Short mmCIF file of C-alpha atoms in Angstrom, two decimals:
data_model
loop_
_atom_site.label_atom_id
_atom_site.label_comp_id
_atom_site.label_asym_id
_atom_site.label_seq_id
_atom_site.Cartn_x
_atom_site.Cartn_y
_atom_site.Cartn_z
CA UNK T 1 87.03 115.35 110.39
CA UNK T 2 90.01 113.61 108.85
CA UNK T 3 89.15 109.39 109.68
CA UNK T 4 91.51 106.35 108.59
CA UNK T 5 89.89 103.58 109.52
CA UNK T 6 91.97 99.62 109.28
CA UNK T 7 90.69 96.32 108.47
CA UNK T 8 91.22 92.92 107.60
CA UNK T 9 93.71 92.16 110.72
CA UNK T 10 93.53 88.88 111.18
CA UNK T 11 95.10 85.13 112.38
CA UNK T 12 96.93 83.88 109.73
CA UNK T 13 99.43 80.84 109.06
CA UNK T 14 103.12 81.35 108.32
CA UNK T 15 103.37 81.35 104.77
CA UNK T 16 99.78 82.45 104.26
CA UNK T 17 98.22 85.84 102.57
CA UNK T 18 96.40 88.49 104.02
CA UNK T 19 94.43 91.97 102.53
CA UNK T 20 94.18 94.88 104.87
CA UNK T 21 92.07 98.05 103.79
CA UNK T 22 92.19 101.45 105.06
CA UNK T 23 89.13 103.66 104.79
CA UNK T 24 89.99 107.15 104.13
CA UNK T 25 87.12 110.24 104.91
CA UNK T 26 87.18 113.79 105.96
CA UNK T 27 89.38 114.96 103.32
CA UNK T 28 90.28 114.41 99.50
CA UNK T 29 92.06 111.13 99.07
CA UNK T 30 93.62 111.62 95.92
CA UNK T 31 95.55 114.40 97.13
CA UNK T 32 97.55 112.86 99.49
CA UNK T 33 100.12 110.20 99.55
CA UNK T 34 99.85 107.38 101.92
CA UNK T 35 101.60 104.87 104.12
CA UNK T 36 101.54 101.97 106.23
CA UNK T 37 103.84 101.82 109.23
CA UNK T 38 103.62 98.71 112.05
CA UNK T 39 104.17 97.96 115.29
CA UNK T 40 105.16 94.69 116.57
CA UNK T 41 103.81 93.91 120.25
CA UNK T 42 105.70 95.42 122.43
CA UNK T 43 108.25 97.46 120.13
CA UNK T 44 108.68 100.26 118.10
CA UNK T 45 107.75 101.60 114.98
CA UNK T 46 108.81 100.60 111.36
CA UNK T 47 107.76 101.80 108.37
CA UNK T 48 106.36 99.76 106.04
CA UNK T 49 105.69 101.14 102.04
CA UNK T 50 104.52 104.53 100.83
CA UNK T 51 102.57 105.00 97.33
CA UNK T 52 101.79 108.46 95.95
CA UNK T 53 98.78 110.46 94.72
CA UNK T 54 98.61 108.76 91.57
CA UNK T 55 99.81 105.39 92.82
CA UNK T 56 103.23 106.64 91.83
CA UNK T 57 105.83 106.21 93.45
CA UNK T 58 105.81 103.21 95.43
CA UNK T 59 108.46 102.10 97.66
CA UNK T 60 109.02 99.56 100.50
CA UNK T 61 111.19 98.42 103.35
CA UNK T 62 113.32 96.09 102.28
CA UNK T 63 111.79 93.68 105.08
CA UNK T 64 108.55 93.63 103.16
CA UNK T 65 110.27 93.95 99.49
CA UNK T 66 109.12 90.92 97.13
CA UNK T 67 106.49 90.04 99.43
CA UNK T 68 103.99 93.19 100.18
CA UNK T 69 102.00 95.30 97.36
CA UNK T 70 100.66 98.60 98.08
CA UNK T 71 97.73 100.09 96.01
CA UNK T 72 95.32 102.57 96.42
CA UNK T 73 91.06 102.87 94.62
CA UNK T 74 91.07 106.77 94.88
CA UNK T 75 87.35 106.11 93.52
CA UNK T 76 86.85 104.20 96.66
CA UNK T 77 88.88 106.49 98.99
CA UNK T 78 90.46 103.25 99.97
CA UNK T 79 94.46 102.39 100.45
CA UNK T 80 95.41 98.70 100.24
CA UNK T 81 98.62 96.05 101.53
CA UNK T 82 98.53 92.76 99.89
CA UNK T 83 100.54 90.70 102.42
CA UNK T 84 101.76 87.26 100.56
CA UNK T 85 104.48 84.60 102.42
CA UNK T 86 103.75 86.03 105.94
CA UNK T 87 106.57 85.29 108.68
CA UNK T 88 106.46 85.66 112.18
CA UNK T 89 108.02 88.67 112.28
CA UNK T 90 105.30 89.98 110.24
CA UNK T 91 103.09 90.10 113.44
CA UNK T 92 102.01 93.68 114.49
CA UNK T 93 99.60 96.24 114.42
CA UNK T 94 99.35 97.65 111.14
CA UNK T 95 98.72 101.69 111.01
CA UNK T 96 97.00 103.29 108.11
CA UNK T 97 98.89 106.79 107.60
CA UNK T 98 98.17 110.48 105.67
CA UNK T 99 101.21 111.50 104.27
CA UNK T 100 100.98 115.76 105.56
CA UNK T 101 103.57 116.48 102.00
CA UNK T 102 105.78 117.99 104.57
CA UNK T 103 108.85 116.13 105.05
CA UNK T 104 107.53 112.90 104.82
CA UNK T 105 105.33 113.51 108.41
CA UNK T 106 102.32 111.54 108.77
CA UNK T 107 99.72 113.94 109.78
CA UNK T 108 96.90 111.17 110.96
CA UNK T 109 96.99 107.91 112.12
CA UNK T 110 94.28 105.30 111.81
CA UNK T 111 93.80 103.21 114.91
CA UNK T 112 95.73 99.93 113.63
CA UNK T 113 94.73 96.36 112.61
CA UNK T 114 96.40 93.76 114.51
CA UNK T 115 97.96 91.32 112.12
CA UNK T 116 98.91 87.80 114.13
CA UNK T 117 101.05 85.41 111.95
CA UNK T 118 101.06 82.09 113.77
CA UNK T 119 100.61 78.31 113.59
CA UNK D 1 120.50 98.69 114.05
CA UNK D 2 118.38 101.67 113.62
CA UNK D 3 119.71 104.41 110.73
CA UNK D 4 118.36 106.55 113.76
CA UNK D 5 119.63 106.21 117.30
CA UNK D 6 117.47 107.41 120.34
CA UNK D 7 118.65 106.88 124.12
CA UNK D 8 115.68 103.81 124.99
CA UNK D 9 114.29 106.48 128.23
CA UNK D 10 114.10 109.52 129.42
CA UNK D 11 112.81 110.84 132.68
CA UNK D 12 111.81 113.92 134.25
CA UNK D 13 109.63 115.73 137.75
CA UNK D 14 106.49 117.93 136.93
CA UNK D 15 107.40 121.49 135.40
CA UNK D 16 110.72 120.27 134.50
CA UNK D 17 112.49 120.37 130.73
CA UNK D 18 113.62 117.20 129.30
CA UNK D 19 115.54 116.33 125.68
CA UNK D 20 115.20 113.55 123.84
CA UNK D 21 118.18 113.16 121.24
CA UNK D 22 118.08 111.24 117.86
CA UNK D 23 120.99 110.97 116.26
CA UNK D 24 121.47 109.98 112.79
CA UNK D 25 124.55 107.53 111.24
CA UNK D 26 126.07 110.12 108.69
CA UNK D 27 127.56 107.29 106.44
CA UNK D 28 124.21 107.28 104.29
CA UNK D 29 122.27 109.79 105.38
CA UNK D 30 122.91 113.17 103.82
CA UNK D 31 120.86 116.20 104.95
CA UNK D 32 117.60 114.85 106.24
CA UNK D 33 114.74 116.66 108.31
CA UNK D 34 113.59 114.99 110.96
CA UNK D 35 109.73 114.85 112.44
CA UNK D 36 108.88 113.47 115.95
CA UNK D 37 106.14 111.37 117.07
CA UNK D 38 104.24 110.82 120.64
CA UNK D 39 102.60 107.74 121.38
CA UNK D 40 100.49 107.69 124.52
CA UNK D 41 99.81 104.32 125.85
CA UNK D 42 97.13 102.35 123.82
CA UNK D 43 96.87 104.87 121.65
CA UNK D 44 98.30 105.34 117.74
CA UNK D 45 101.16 108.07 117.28
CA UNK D 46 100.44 111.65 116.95
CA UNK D 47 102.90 114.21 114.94
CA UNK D 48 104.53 116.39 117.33
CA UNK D 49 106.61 118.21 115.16
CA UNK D 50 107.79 118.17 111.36
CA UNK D 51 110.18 119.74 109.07
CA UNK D 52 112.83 120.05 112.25
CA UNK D 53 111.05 122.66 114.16
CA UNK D 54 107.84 123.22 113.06
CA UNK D 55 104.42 122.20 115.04
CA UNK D 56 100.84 121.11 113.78
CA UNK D 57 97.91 123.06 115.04
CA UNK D 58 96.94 121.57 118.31
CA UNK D 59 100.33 120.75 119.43
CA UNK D 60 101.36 123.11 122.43
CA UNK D 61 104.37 124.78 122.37
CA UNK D 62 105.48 122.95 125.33
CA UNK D 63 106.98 121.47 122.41
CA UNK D 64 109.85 122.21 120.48
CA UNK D 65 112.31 120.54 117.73
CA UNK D 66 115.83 121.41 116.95
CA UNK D 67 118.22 120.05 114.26
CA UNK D 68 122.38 119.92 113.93
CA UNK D 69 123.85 118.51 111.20
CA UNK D 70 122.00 114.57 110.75
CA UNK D 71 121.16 115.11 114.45
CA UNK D 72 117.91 116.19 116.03
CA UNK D 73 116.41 116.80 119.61
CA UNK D 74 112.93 116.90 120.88
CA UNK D 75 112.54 119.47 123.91
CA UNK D 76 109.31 119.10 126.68
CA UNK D 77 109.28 121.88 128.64
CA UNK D 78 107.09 122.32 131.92
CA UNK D 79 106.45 118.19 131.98
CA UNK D 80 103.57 117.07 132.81
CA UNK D 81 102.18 113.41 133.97
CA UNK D 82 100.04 113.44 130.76
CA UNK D 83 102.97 113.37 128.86
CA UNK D 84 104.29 110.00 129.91
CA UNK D 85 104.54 107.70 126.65
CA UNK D 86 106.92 106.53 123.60
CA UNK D 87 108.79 109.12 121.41
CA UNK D 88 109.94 108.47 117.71
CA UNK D 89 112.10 110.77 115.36
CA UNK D 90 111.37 109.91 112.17
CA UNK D 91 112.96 110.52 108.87
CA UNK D 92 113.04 110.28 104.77
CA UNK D 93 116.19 109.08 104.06
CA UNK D 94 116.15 109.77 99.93
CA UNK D 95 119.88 107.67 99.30
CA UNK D 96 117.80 105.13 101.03
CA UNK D 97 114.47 105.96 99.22
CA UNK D 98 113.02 104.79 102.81
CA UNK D 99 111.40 106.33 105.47
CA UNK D 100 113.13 105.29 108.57
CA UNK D 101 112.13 105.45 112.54
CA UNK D 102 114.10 106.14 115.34
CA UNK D 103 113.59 102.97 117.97
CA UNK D 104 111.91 105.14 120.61
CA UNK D 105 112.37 106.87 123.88
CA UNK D 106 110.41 105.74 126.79
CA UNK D 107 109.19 109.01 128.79
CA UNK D 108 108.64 108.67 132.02
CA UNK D 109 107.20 111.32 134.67
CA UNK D 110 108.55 110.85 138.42
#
């Protein structure tokens, strides 16, 4: 059974850093390219960087550009988003995502990491 | 504004057929293929359809996708109360090299 599993949500100050992990089992992680999308309370969802098998490419939403590093420890079967200079707007649950190779459709969904940036 | 424009709700009765549109600002776009999303409340998304028209095993064929040009719709056919929730069209947009979201389409079941 394909499981993607968040963590490292957390209360954190404006300005402030944050690491969130995503635990991948159930299938081979190196195989698949990955994402995080988020959701900010009460509104929709926005997509946040992709990296593929390989850790190449990378890309990110230009709201996150400068600021936000994806990586990926295929040893570890573990996806990673370095969040540095948090804003407000930053706040939202965070969603772990399998890239299906198929037009860019996320197949699975972990169940999100709530990331709170407030002082 | 969203590169992808969905009508904020949608409503239907039980056994009825209801459309969701997403429709997609041509100036950057180019061809893209659209995928849909359902988000039940409380719950993470689930893939609906991908590629335009195409389901994942699992999904019923209750179901169905359609594209036009850098347009897309999302048909439900015999609604049911189960299917009340949020609905995203999604897309890569490669001029963009971004994946983009629609900004949802609130379902709701009479």
């Amino acid at each position: 059974e394909v499981q993607l599993v968040e963590s490292g949500g957390a209360l954190v100050q404006p300005g402030g850093s944050l690491r969130l992990s995503c635990a991948a089992s159930g299938f081979t992680f190196s195989s698949y390219s990955m994402n995080w999308v988020r959701q900010a309370p009460g509104k929709g969802l926005e997509w946040v960087s992709y990296i593929g098998r390989g850790s190449s490419p990378i890309y990110y939403a230009d709201s996150v550009k400068g600021r936000f590093t994806i990586s990926r420890d295929d040893a570890k079967n573990s996806l990673y988003l370095q969040m540095s200079s948090l804003r407000d707007e930053d706040t939202a649950v965070y969603f772990c995502t399998r890239d299906s190779g198929k037009t860019a459709a996320d197949d699975y969904w972990g169940q999100g990491t709530l990331v709170t940036v407030s002082s | 504004q969203s590169v992808l424009t969905q009508p904020p709700s949608a409503s239907g009765t039980p056994g009825q057929r209801v459309s969701i549109s997403c429709s997609g600002s041509s100036s950057n776009i180019g061809s893209i293929n659209f995928n849909w999303y359902q988000q039940l409340p409380g719950t993470a998304p689930r893939l609906l359809i991908y590629n335009n028209d195409e389901r994942p095993a699992g999904v019923p064929d209750r179901f169905s996708g359609s594209r036009s040009g850098t347009s897309a719709s999302l048909a439900i056919s015999g609604l049911q109360s189960d299917d009340e929730g949020d609905y995203y069209c999604a897309a890569w947009v490669e001029s963009l090299s971004s994946r983009v979201f629609g900004g949802g389409t609130k379902l709701t079941v009479l």
